[in-house]
GROMACS .gro file of C-alpha atoms in nm:
model
  301
    1MET     CA    1  -4.526  -0.249   1.376
    2GLY     CA    2  -4.172  -0.340   1.506
    3THR     CA    3  -3.884  -0.061   1.577
    4ALA     CA    4  -3.526  -0.031   1.394
    5CYS     CA    5  -3.239   0.161   1.412
    6PHE     CA    6  -2.987   0.280   1.125
    7GLY     CA    7  -2.593   0.152   1.247
    8VAL     CA    8  -2.368   0.386   0.996
    9ASP     CA    9  -1.989   0.308   0.986
   10ILE     CA   10  -1.816   0.544   0.774
   11GLY     CA   11  -1.459   0.474   0.726
   12GLY     CA   12  -1.156   0.596   0.505
   13THR     CA   13  -1.206   0.379   0.211
   14ALA     CA   14  -1.587   0.253   0.223
   15VAL     CA   15  -1.959   0.347   0.421
   16LYS     CA   16  -2.105   0.034   0.540
   17MET     CA   17  -2.466   0.110   0.670
   18GLY     CA   18  -2.742  -0.133   0.791
   19LEU     CA   19  -3.127  -0.131   0.958
   20VAL     CA   20  -3.122  -0.337   1.298
   21ASP     CA   21  -3.414  -0.455   1.441
   22GLU     CA   22  -3.505  -0.415   1.834
   23GLU     CA   23  -3.359  -0.776   1.847
   24GLY     CA   24  -3.018  -0.716   1.698
   25ASN     CA   25  -3.111  -0.872   1.374
   26ILE     CA   26  -2.992  -0.693   1.038
   27LEU     CA   27  -3.265  -0.642   0.816
   28ARG     CA   28  -3.059  -0.519   0.526
   29ASP     CA   29  -2.726  -0.367   0.525
   30VAL     CA   30  -2.542  -0.229   0.207
   31SER     CA   31  -2.183  -0.024   0.126
   32PHE     CA   32  -2.057   0.191  -0.143
   33PRO     CA   33  -1.692   0.337  -0.136
   34SER     CA   34  -1.658   0.631   0.059
   35PRO     CA   35  -1.682   1.003  -0.163
   36ARG     CA   36  -1.397   1.217  -0.011
   37ASP     CA   37  -1.646   1.540  -0.030
   38PRO     CA   38  -1.896   1.491   0.293
   39GLU     CA   39  -2.192   1.674   0.069
   40VAL     CA   40  -2.148   1.398  -0.120
   41MET     CA   41  -2.128   1.092   0.134
   42PHE     CA   42  -2.440   1.241   0.354
   43ASP     CA   43  -2.690   1.259   0.000
   44GLU     CA   44  -2.576   0.887  -0.066
   45ILE     CA   45  -2.621   0.817   0.294
   46ALA     CA   46  -2.939   0.981   0.328
   47ARG     CA   47  -3.066   0.827  -0.029
   48GLN     CA   48  -2.959   0.469   0.102
   49ALA     CA   49  -3.130   0.505   0.401
   50ASN     CA   50  -3.482   0.610   0.231
   51GLN     CA   51  -3.458   0.316   0.008
   52LEU     CA   52  -3.445   0.077   0.302
   53ARG     CA   53  -3.706   0.250   0.498
   54ASP     CA   54  -3.916   0.196   0.166
   55ALA     CA   55  -3.839  -0.182   0.201
   56PHE     CA   56  -3.927  -0.240   0.533
   57PRO     CA   57  -4.248  -0.025   0.550
   58ASP     CA   58  -4.333  -0.257   0.892
   59TYR     CA   59  -4.049  -0.123   1.091
   60ALA     CA   60  -4.070   0.236   1.248
   61CYS     CA   61  -3.753   0.391   1.243
   62LEU     CA   62  -3.605   0.553   1.597
   63GLY     CA   63  -3.275   0.711   1.444
   64MET     CA   64  -2.964   0.683   1.290
   65GLY     CA   65  -2.590   0.607   1.482
   66VAL     CA   66  -2.269   0.684   1.297
   67GLY     CA   67  -1.938   0.606   1.329
   68VAL     CA   68  -1.668   0.834   1.223
   69PRO     CA   69  -1.272   0.803   1.232
   70GLY     CA   70  -1.214   1.096   1.458
   71PRO     CA   71  -1.292   1.255   1.820
   72VAL     CA   72  -1.641   1.322   1.859
   73PRO     CA   73  -1.732   1.495   2.186
   74ASP     CA   74  -2.068   1.584   2.162
   75GLN     CA   75  -2.245   1.273   1.955
   76ALA     CA   76  -2.268   1.529   1.653
   77ARG     CA   77  -1.951   1.694   1.546
   78VAL     CA   78  -1.633   1.541   1.446
   79HIS     CA   79  -1.328   1.718   1.519
   80GLY     CA   80  -1.162   1.621   1.222
   81CYS     CA   81  -1.081   1.320   0.981
   82VAL     CA   82  -0.755   1.229   0.847
   83ASN     CA   83  -0.843   0.980   0.655
   84LEU     CA   84  -1.118   1.158   0.464
   85GLY     CA   85  -0.939   1.499   0.475
   86TRP     CA   86  -1.220   1.617   0.695
   87GLY     CA   87  -1.171   1.948   0.927
   88MET     CA   88  -1.513   1.995   1.194
   89VAL     CA   89  -1.775   1.854   1.020
   90ASP     CA   90  -2.168   1.847   1.173
   91VAL     CA   91  -2.236   1.493   1.118
   92SER     CA   92  -2.558   1.479   1.297
   93GLY     CA   93  -2.711   1.849   1.174
   94GLU     CA   94  -2.610   1.719   0.768
   95LEU     CA   95  -2.792   1.373   0.791
   96GLY     CA   96  -3.073   1.471   1.029
   97ARG     CA   97  -3.184   1.746   0.772
   98ARG     CA   98  -3.118   1.510   0.486
   99THR     CA   99  -3.331   1.216   0.658
  100GLY     CA  100  -3.530   1.436   0.896
  101LEU     CA  101  -3.439   1.119   1.190
  102PRO     CA  102  -3.217   1.198   1.533
  103VAL     CA  103  -2.873   1.139   1.445
  104ARG     CA  104  -2.636   1.007   1.718
  105VAL     CA  105  -2.257   1.010   1.623
  106GLU     CA  106  -1.949   0.830   1.777
  107ASN     CA  107  -1.596   0.766   1.714
  108ASP     CA  108  -1.582   0.432   1.495
  109ALA     CA  109  -1.348   0.245   1.766
  110ASN     CA  110  -1.595   0.310   2.022
  111LEU     CA  111  -1.930   0.195   1.835
  112ALA     CA  112  -1.766  -0.075   1.735
  113ALA     CA  113  -1.683  -0.171   2.113
  114PHE     CA  114  -2.071  -0.091   2.202
  115GLY     CA  115  -2.177  -0.325   1.916
  116GLU     CA  116  -1.966  -0.598   2.061
  117MET     CA  117  -2.116  -0.529   2.444
  118TRP     CA  118  -2.471  -0.527   2.277
  119GLN     CA  119  -2.483  -0.857   2.010
  120GLY     CA  120  -2.103  -0.936   2.008
  121ALA     CA  121  -1.833  -1.109   2.250
  122GLY     CA  122  -1.903  -0.854   2.510
  123ARG     CA  123  -2.276  -0.957   2.508
  124GLY     CA  124  -2.399  -0.983   2.895
  125HIS     CA  125  -2.123  -0.784   3.027
  126ARG     CA  126  -2.160  -0.364   3.105
  127ASN     CA  127  -1.819  -0.315   3.156
  128LEU     CA  128  -1.556  -0.416   2.880
  129VAL     CA  129  -1.244  -0.252   2.644
  130MET     CA  130  -1.224  -0.326   2.289
  131LEU     CA  131  -0.847  -0.316   2.158
  132THR     CA  132  -0.854  -0.320   1.772
  133VAL     CA  133  -0.522  -0.425   1.627
  134GLY     CA  134  -0.478  -0.391   1.262
  135THR     CA  135  -0.280  -0.142   1.095
  136GLY     CA  136  -0.292   0.066   1.364
  137VAL     CA  137  -0.436   0.001   1.736
  138GLY     CA  138  -0.744   0.150   1.821
  139GLY     CA  139  -1.017   0.052   2.094
  140GLY     CA  140  -1.315   0.163   2.281
  141VAL     CA  141  -1.398   0.163   2.649
  142ILE     CA  142  -1.773   0.085   2.786
  143ALA     CA  143  -1.784   0.177   3.156
  144ASP     CA  144  -2.145   0.092   3.286
  145GLY     CA  145  -2.310   0.025   2.924
  146ARG     CA  146  -2.182   0.336   2.847
  147ILE     CA  147  -1.875   0.481   2.615
  148VAL     CA  148  -1.625   0.648   2.779
  149SER     CA  149  -1.547   0.946   2.525
  150GLY     CA  150  -1.365   1.207   2.710
  151TRP     CA  151  -1.412   1.568   2.744
  152ALA     CA  152  -1.229   1.625   2.383
  153GLY     CA  153  -1.370   1.280   2.216
  154ALA     CA  154  -1.059   1.126   2.201
  155GLY     CA  155  -1.142   0.817   2.533
  156GLY     CA  156  -1.028   0.501   2.380
  157GLU     CA  157  -0.720   0.599   2.183
  158VAL     CA  158  -0.499   0.307   2.373
  159GLY     CA  159  -0.296   0.276   2.033
  160HIS     CA  160  -0.123   0.613   2.146
  161MET     CA  161  -0.038   0.522   2.528
  162PRO     CA  162   0.349   0.559   2.558
  163VAL     CA  163   0.496   0.174   2.639
  164PRO     CA  164   0.857   0.100   2.721
  165TRP     CA  165   0.893  -0.134   2.351
  166HIS     CA  166   1.074   0.081   2.105
  167GLN     CA  167   1.056   0.419   2.250
  168ASP     CA  168   1.252   0.571   1.935
  169TRP     CA  169   1.036   0.434   1.728
  170PRO     CA  170   0.823   0.739   1.553
  171CYS     CA  171   0.437   0.704   1.549
  172THR     CA  172   0.216   0.848   1.292
  173CYS     CA  173   0.045   1.079   1.602
  174GLY     CA  174   0.380   1.250   1.579
  175LYS     CA  175   0.499   1.078   1.916
  176CYS     CA  176   0.755   0.798   1.947
  177GLY     CA  177   0.720   0.484   2.153
  178CYS     CA  178   0.345   0.431   2.129
  179LEU     CA  179   0.160   0.094   2.175
  180GLU     CA  180   0.073   0.082   1.805
  181VAL     CA  181   0.446   0.101   1.685
  182THR     CA  182   0.499  -0.216   1.848
  183ALA     CA  183   0.177  -0.409   1.852
  184SER     CA  184  -0.014  -0.371   1.513
  185ALA     CA  185   0.042  -0.531   1.248
  186THR     CA  186   0.254  -0.223   1.089
  187GLY     CA  187   0.506  -0.293   1.428
  188ILE     CA  188   0.496  -0.643   1.386
  189VAL     CA  189   0.606  -0.615   1.091
  190ARG     CA  190   0.888  -0.323   1.091
  191SER     CA  191   1.006  -0.557   1.416
  192ALA     CA  192   1.058  -0.863   1.171
  193ARG     CA  193   1.249  -0.669   0.915
  194GLN     CA  194   1.528  -0.654   1.212
  195PHE     CA  195   1.600  -1.038   1.129
  196SER     CA  196   1.683  -1.286   0.851
  197PRO     CA  197   1.466  -1.352   0.617
  198PHE     CA  198   1.226  -1.132   0.715
  199ASP     CA  199   1.459  -0.826   0.586
  200GLN     CA  200   1.435  -0.947   0.233
  201MET     CA  201   1.051  -0.996   0.158
  202GLU     CA  202   0.937  -0.701  -0.003
  203ASP     CA  203   0.544  -0.806   0.075
  204LEU     CA  204   0.631  -0.924   0.411
  205THR     CA  205   0.276  -0.929   0.624
  206ALA     CA  206   0.184  -0.980   1.004
  207ARG     CA  207   0.030  -1.281   0.911
  208ASP     CA  208   0.360  -1.413   0.739
  209VAL     CA  209   0.531  -1.357   1.063
  210PHE     CA  210   0.249  -1.526   1.265
  211ASP     CA  211   0.322  -1.846   1.072
  212ALA     CA  212   0.669  -1.855   1.081
  213ALA     CA  213   0.652  -1.830   1.438
  214ARG     CA  214   0.429  -2.144   1.428
  215SER     CA  215   0.667  -2.307   1.220
  216GLY     CA  216   0.924  -2.247   1.488
  217SER     CA  217   1.123  -1.937   1.391
  218ALA     CA  218   1.306  -1.830   1.704
  219ASP     CA  219   1.343  -1.499   1.551
  220ALA     CA  220   0.939  -1.451   1.485
  221GLN     CA  221   0.886  -1.583   1.770
  222ARG     CA  222   1.045  -1.309   1.980
  223VAL     CA  223   0.849  -1.078   1.729
  224VAL     CA  224   0.515  -1.241   1.830
  225LYS     CA  225   0.621  -1.214   2.227
  226ASP     CA  226   0.730  -0.859   2.206
  227ALA     CA  227   0.405  -0.754   2.042
  228ALA     CA  228   0.163  -0.928   2.299
  229ASN     CA  229   0.360  -0.854   2.590
  230CYS     CA  230   0.306  -0.504   2.467
  231LEU     CA  231  -0.069  -0.545   2.429
  232GLY     CA  232  -0.078  -0.698   2.746
  233TYR     CA  233   0.114  -0.424   2.956
  234ALA     CA  234  -0.122  -0.174   2.779
  235ALA     CA  235  -0.416  -0.382   2.868
  236ALA     CA  236  -0.280  -0.399   3.263
  237ILE     CA  237  -0.241  -0.023   3.271
  238ILE     CA  238  -0.616   0.036   3.130
  239GLY     CA  239  -0.756  -0.231   3.374
  240CYS     CA  240  -0.599   0.001   3.682
  241VAL     CA  241  -0.781   0.250   3.576
  242VAL     CA  242  -1.129   0.147   3.435
  243ASN     CA  243  -1.135  -0.220   3.588
  244PRO     CA  244  -1.329  -0.401   3.266
  245GLU     CA  245  -1.492  -0.727   3.297
  246LEU     CA  246  -1.357  -0.855   2.944
  247PHE     CA  247  -1.115  -0.692   2.693
  248VAL     CA  248  -1.247  -0.762   2.364
  249VAL     CA  249  -0.972  -0.808   2.100
  250GLY     CA  250  -1.068  -0.740   1.740
  251GLY     CA  251  -0.899  -0.641   1.418
  252GLY     CA  252  -0.694  -0.808   1.150
  253VAL     CA  253  -0.396  -0.932   1.365
  254SER     CA  254  -0.649  -1.076   1.590
  255ALA     CA  255  -0.689  -1.387   1.302
  256ALA     CA  256  -0.375  -1.537   1.454
  257GLY     CA  257  -0.634  -1.640   1.792
  258GLU     CA  258  -0.487  -1.780   2.071
  259MET     CA  259  -0.153  -1.775   1.939
  260LEU     CA  260  -0.169  -1.398   2.036
  261LEU     CA  261  -0.451  -1.392   2.324
  262ALA     CA  262  -0.241  -1.659   2.518
  263PRO     CA  263   0.087  -1.456   2.594
  264VAL     CA  264  -0.148  -1.130   2.617
  265ARG     CA  265  -0.320  -1.288   2.909
  266GLN     CA  266   0.025  -1.391   3.083
  267ALA     CA  267   0.105  -1.032   3.007
  268TYR     CA  268  -0.143  -0.860   3.165
  269LEU     CA  269  -0.151  -1.069   3.465
  270GLN     CA  270   0.209  -1.008   3.504
  271TRP     CA  271   0.179  -0.649   3.500
  272VAL     CA  272  -0.211  -0.551   3.630
  273PHE     CA  273  -0.307  -0.473   4.002
  274PRO     CA  274  -0.433  -0.784   4.179
  275PRO     CA  275  -0.792  -0.696   4.222
  276CYS     CA  276  -0.815  -0.665   3.803
  277ARG     CA  277  -0.692  -1.030   3.767
  278GLY     CA  278  -1.001  -1.153   3.689
  279ALA     CA  279  -1.078  -0.980   3.340
  280ALA     CA  280  -1.116  -1.226   3.083
  281PHE     CA  281  -0.964  -1.217   2.703
  282ARG     CA  282  -1.210  -1.276   2.372
  283LEU     CA  283  -1.191  -1.240   1.984
  284ALA     CA  284  -1.442  -1.000   1.868
  285SER     CA  285  -1.731  -1.175   1.694
  286LEU     CA  286  -1.864  -0.897   1.476
  287GLY     CA  287  -1.626  -0.823   1.228
  288ASN     CA  288  -1.729  -0.553   1.021
  289GLN     CA  289  -2.062  -0.529   1.130
  290ALA     CA  290  -1.954  -0.436   1.468
  291GLY     CA  291  -1.995  -0.045   1.387
  292ILE     CA  292  -2.312  -0.120   1.215
  293TYR     CA  293  -2.445  -0.307   1.526
  294GLY     CA  294  -2.287  -0.018   1.735
  295GLY     CA  295  -2.492   0.264   1.583
  296ALA     CA  296  -2.815   0.118   1.607
  297GLY     CA  297  -2.723   0.032   1.994
  298LEU     CA  298  -2.689   0.384   2.077
  299PHE     CA  299  -3.079   0.381   2.048
  300PHE     CA  300  -3.155   0.033   2.154
  301CYS     CA  301  -2.921   0.007   2.476
   0.00000   0.00000   0.00000
């Protein structure tokens, strides 16, 4: 009999979950829209888990690792999920009662970083930082193979680092001048709208800005350079604190590939403490399944 674990990634719009064996193979995965009511969500996760266990009777299930979009200080309770409208919820207790399994809970970005360490771009590295650049900027810090959650569960919230770009632009967190104000897809679009013809484009996306930069638009190139410099500056500060071997860059903006990574590396080398210069930068490789791998990895790593 083999062993397997559930990895569950609870998002604002969908729940993704899978049964993963000890070698890191996803035996089967499923997804469904995220119910607003946590009781309804937990019932559905338990129902899906029971179906998956019945489908693979030759595997002993060790537990369930769950990622949630909020701070988790104790691998059990999330202290509020804005995207789900939750207050404090005992995710571990609720799912453990319904499934009869040990349940470990982490912030979703931290869990994605852990998944990349175990089976993705960070495989073979035990000290890495993941930067997730999408609508906002998220992150996860792995030190000596362990997630750095911090005392309040807010470790890895790199998107809310203050940086010296657009310091008068407000962030969703209530502060101004956070990393994600400039470096996120939202920030890139806002920066581009300062220039023509972007100020006239109703459905402007970060991809449009990168495409324009590739086509030679000096204004688009300036916007991309600012976003990359901002990320590289933030990575340099992180590097001075935790000294990772590797930065893994994921999220929708990472689709720009080397057009983003190359100037991020250059900016990192400009600002980082010299002994930390050896850190590599790679694109994330697990995509939307990173949280599933990370959840299972909580039991296998």
